[in-house]
Coordinates of C-alpha atoms and ligand atoms in Angstrom, one line a residue:
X599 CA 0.0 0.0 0.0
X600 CA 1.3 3.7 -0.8
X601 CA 1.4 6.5 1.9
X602 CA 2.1 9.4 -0.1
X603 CA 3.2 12.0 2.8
X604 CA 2.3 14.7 0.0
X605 CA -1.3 13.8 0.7
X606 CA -1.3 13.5 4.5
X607 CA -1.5 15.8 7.2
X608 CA 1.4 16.2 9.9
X609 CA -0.1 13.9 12.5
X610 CA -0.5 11.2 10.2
X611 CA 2.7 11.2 8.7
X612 CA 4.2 10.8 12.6
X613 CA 1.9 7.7 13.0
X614 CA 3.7 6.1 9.6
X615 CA 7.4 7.4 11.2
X616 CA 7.0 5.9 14.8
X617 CA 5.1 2.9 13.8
X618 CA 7.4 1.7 11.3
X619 CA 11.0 3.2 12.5
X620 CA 11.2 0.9 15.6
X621 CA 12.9 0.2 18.2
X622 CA 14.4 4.1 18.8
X623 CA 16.4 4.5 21.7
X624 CA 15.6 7.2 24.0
X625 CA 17.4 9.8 24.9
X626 CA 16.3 11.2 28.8
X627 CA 17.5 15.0 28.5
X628 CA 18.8 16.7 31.6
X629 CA 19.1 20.6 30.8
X630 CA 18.5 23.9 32.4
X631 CA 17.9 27.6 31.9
X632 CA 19.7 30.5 32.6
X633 CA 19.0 30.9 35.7
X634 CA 19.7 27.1 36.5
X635 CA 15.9 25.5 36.5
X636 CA 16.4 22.2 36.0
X637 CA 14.5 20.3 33.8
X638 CA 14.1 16.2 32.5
X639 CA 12.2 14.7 29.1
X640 CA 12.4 12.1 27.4
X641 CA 13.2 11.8 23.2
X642 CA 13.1 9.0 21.1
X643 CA 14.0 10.6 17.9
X644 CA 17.6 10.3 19.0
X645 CA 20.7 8.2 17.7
X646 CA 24.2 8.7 17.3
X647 CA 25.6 10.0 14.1
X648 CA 29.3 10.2 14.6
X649 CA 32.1 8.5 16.0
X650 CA 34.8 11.0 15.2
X651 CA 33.7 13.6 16.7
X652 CA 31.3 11.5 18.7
X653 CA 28.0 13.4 17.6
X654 CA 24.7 12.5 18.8
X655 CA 21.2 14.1 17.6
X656 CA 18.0 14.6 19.3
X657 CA 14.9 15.8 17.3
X658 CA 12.7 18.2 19.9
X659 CA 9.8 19.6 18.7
X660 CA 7.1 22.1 20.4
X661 CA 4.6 22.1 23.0
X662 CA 2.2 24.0 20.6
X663 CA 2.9 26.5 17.5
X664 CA 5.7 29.2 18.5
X665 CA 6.7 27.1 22.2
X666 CA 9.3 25.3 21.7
X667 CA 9.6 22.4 23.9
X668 CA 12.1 23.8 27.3
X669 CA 14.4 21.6 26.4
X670 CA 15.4 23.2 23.3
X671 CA 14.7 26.3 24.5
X672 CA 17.3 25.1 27.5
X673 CA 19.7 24.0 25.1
X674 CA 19.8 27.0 22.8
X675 CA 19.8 29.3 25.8
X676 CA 22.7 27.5 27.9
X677 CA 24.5 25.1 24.9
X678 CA 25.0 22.3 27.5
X679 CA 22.7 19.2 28.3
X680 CA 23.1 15.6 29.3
X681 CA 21.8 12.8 28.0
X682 CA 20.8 9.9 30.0
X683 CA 20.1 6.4 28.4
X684 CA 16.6 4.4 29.7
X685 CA 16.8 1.1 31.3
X686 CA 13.9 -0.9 32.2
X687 CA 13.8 0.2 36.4
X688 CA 14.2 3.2 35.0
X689 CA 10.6 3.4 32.5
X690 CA 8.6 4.4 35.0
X691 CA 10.2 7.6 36.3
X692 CA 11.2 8.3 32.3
X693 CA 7.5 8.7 32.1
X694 CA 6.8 10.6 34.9
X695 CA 9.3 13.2 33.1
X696 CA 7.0 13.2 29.7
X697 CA 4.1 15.1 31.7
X698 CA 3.5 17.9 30.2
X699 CA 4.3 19.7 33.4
X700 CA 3.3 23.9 33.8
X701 CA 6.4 25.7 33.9
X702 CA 8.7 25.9 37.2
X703 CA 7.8 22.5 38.6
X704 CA 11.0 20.2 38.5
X705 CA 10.0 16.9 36.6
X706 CA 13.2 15.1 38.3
X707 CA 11.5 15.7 42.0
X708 CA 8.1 14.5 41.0
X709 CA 9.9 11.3 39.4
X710 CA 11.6 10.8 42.5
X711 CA 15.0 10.7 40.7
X712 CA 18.2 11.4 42.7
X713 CA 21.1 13.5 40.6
X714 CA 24.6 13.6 40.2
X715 CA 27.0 16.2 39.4
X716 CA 28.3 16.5 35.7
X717 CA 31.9 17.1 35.1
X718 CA 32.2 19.4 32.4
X719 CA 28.7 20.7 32.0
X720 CA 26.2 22.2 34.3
X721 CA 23.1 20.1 34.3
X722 CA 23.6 16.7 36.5
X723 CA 22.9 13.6 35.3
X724 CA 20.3 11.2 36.5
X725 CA 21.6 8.3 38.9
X726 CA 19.8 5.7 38.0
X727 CA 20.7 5.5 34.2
X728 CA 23.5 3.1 33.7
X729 CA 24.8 5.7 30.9
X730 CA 24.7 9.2 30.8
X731 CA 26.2 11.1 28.2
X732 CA 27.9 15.3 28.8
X733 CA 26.8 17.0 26.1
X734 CA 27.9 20.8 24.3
X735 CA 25.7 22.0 21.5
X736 CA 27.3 21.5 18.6
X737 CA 24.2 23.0 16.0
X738 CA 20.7 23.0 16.2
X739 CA 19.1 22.7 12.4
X740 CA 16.0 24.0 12.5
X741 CA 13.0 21.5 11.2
X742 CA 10.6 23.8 10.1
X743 CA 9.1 26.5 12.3
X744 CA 8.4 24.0 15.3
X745 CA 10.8 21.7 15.6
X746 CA 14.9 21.7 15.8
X747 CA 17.4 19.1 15.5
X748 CA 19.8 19.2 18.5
X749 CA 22.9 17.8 17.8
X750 CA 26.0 17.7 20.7
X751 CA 28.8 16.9 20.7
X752 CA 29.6 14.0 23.7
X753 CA 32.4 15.8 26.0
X754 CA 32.4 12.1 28.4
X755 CA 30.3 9.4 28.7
X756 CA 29.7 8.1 32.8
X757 CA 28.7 4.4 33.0
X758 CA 27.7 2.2 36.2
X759 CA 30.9 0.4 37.5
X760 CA 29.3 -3.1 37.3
X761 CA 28.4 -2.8 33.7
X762 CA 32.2 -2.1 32.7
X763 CA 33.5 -5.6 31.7
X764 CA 37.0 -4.2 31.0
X765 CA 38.1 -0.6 31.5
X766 CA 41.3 0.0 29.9
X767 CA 40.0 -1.9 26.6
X768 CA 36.8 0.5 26.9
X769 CA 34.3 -2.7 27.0
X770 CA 31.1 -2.5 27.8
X771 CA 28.7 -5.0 29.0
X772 CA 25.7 -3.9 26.8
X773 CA 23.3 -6.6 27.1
X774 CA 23.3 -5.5 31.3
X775 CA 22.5 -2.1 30.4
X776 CA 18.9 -3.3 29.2
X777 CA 18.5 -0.2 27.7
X778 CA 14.8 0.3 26.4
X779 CA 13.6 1.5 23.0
X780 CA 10.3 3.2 22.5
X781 CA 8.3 1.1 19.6
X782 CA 4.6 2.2 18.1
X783 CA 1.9 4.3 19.5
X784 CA 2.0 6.4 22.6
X785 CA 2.5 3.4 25.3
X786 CA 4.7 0.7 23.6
X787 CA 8.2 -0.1 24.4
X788 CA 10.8 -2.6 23.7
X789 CA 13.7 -4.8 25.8
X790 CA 16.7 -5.4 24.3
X791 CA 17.4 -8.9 25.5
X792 CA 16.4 -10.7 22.4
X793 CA 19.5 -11.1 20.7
X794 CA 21.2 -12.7 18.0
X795 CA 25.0 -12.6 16.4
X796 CA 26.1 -12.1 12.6
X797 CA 29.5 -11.3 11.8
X798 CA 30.5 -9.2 9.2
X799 CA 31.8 -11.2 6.0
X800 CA 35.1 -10.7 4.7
X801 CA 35.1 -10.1 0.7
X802 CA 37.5 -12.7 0.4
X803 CA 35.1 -15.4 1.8
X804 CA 31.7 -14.5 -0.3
X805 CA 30.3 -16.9 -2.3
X806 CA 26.9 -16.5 -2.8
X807 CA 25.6 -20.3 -2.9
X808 CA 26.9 -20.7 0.5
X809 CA 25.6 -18.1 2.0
X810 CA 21.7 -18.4 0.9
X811 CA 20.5 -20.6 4.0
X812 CA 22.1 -18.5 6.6
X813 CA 19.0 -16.5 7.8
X814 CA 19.0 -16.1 11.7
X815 CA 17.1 -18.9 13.5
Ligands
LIG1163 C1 9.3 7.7 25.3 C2 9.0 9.1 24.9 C3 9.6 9.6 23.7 C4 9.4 10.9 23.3 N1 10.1 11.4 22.2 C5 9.9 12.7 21.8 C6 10.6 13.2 20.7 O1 11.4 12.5 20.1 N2 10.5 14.5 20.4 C7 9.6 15.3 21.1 O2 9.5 16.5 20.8 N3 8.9 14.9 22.1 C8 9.0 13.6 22.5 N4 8.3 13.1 23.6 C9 7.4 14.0 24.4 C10 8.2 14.9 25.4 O3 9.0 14.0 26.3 C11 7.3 15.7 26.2 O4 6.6 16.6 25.3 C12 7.9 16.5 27.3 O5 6.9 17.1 28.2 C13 8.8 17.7 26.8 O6 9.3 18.3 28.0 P1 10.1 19.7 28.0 O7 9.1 20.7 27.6 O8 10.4 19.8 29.5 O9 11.3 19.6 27.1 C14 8.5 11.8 24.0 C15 7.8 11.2 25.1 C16 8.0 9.9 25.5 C17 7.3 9.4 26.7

C-alpha cells in the first residue's frame, strides 16, 4: 500500500514514522535555563551520528505552535545538556518526566530521581541510568518553524561500574544495560534482551551459494 506524505497531514505522517522506525532508543535529556531551573524529558528521535567527533542528535519539537519544547529552548539558551540512556527500572520515572508539566515545577523531583554532578557541563545527570552522556551543542538545524534538530557533541560518557567488563579496553557489557527502546503508539516499548549474532563477511570469503540458507534462527 502507498502513503504518499504529500497527501497526509502532519499527524499522520508521525503515525507512519513511529510505527514503522522501531525500536528508537531514548534519549532522557537533563538541561537547564539561565537561571539554573532544572529540567528532564524524554526523546526517542535520538541516535548517534558520529564517531569522530562523537556526535549525537535529538529531534525536539514544540509544545504548541511558536513554544518550543524547554528543552530546546534550554539547550539554545545555555548550549550544554546531558543525555541519560533508559533502562527498564528506570521506564517508569522516564515517564513521569513526559508530563507535560506547567512551567517551574521540577519533573526530576516529582519522578523521585536522585542527581549527580556533571563534570564538564552544568546540568547533573540522573543516577539511575547506567549511561549518561555530557553534552555541548554542537548545531541546532532547524525543522521547520516548530521543531529543531539538536545535535551535541559528547564531551564524556559516565557508566555504572558493574556494567564495565574491562576498563582500559573501553568494553562495555551492553546486554546489562537493558536499555529500552520506544516502539509504536504512545505506550509501547521494547527490551533489548532478544539477541542474536552475525559477523560481518570478509570479501574474500563470499560466495553466494553458501551463504543463501544463513537467515537467523
Ligand atoms: C518515550 C517518549 C519519547 C518521546 N520522544 C519525543 C521526541 O522525540 N520529540 C519530542 O519533541 N517529544 C518527545 N516526547 C514528548 C516529550 O517528552 C514531552 O513533550 C515533554 O513534556 C517535553 O518536555 P520539556 O518541555 O520539558 O522539554 C516523548 C515522550 C516519551 C514518553
Amino acid at each position: 500500500m502507498l502513503f504518499d506524505f504529500a497527501n497526509l497531514p502532519p499527524r499522520e505522517r508521525y503515525k507512519l514514522l513511529v510505527s514503522t522506525i522501531t525500536p528508537r532508543p531514548i534519549a532522557w535529556v537533563v538541561s537547564q535555563d539561565a537561571a539554573g531551573t532544572l529540567n528532564a524529558a524524554p526523546f526517542s528521535f535520538f541516535n548517534a551520528f558520529a564517531g569522530d567527533p562523537p556526535v549525537i542528535g535529538v529531534g525536539v519539537s514544540s509544545h504548541e505552535p511558536g513554544r518550543p519544547k524547554d528543552t530546546r529552548r534550554n539547550i539554545r539558551e545555555t548550549k550544554q545538556f546531558v543525555v541519560n540512556l533508559v533502562s527498564e527500572d528506570a521506564a517508569v520515572a522516564m515517564n513521569v518526566t513526559a508530563i507535560e508539566f506547567e512551567a517551574g515545577i521540577d519533573e526530576l523531583a516529582e519522578a523521585q530521581l536522585k542527581t549527580l554532578p556533571s563534570v564538564h557541563v552544568k546540568p547533573p545527570r540522573i543516577a539511575i541510568s547506567p549511561v549518561a552522556m555530557e553534552c555541548e551543542l554542537l548545531q541546532i538545524v532547524e525543522l521547520g518553524r516548530d521543531t529543531g534538530l539538536v545535535l551535541g557533541r559528547v564531551l564524556a560518557m559516565h557508566i555504572h561500574d558493574e556494567m564495565v567488563l574491562d576498563a582500559a579496553q573501553n568494553y562495555i557489557d551492553t546486554p546489562k544495560l537493558k536499555i529500552i527502546g520506544r516502539m509504536h503508539g504512545t505506550g509501547w516499548y521494547a527490551r533489548t534482551s532478544d539477541l542474536f549474532e552475525m559477523n560481518r563477511i570478509l570479501r574474500a570469503n563470499w560466495t553466494l551459494r553458501e551463504n543463501e540458507d544463513k537467515q537467523p534462527k
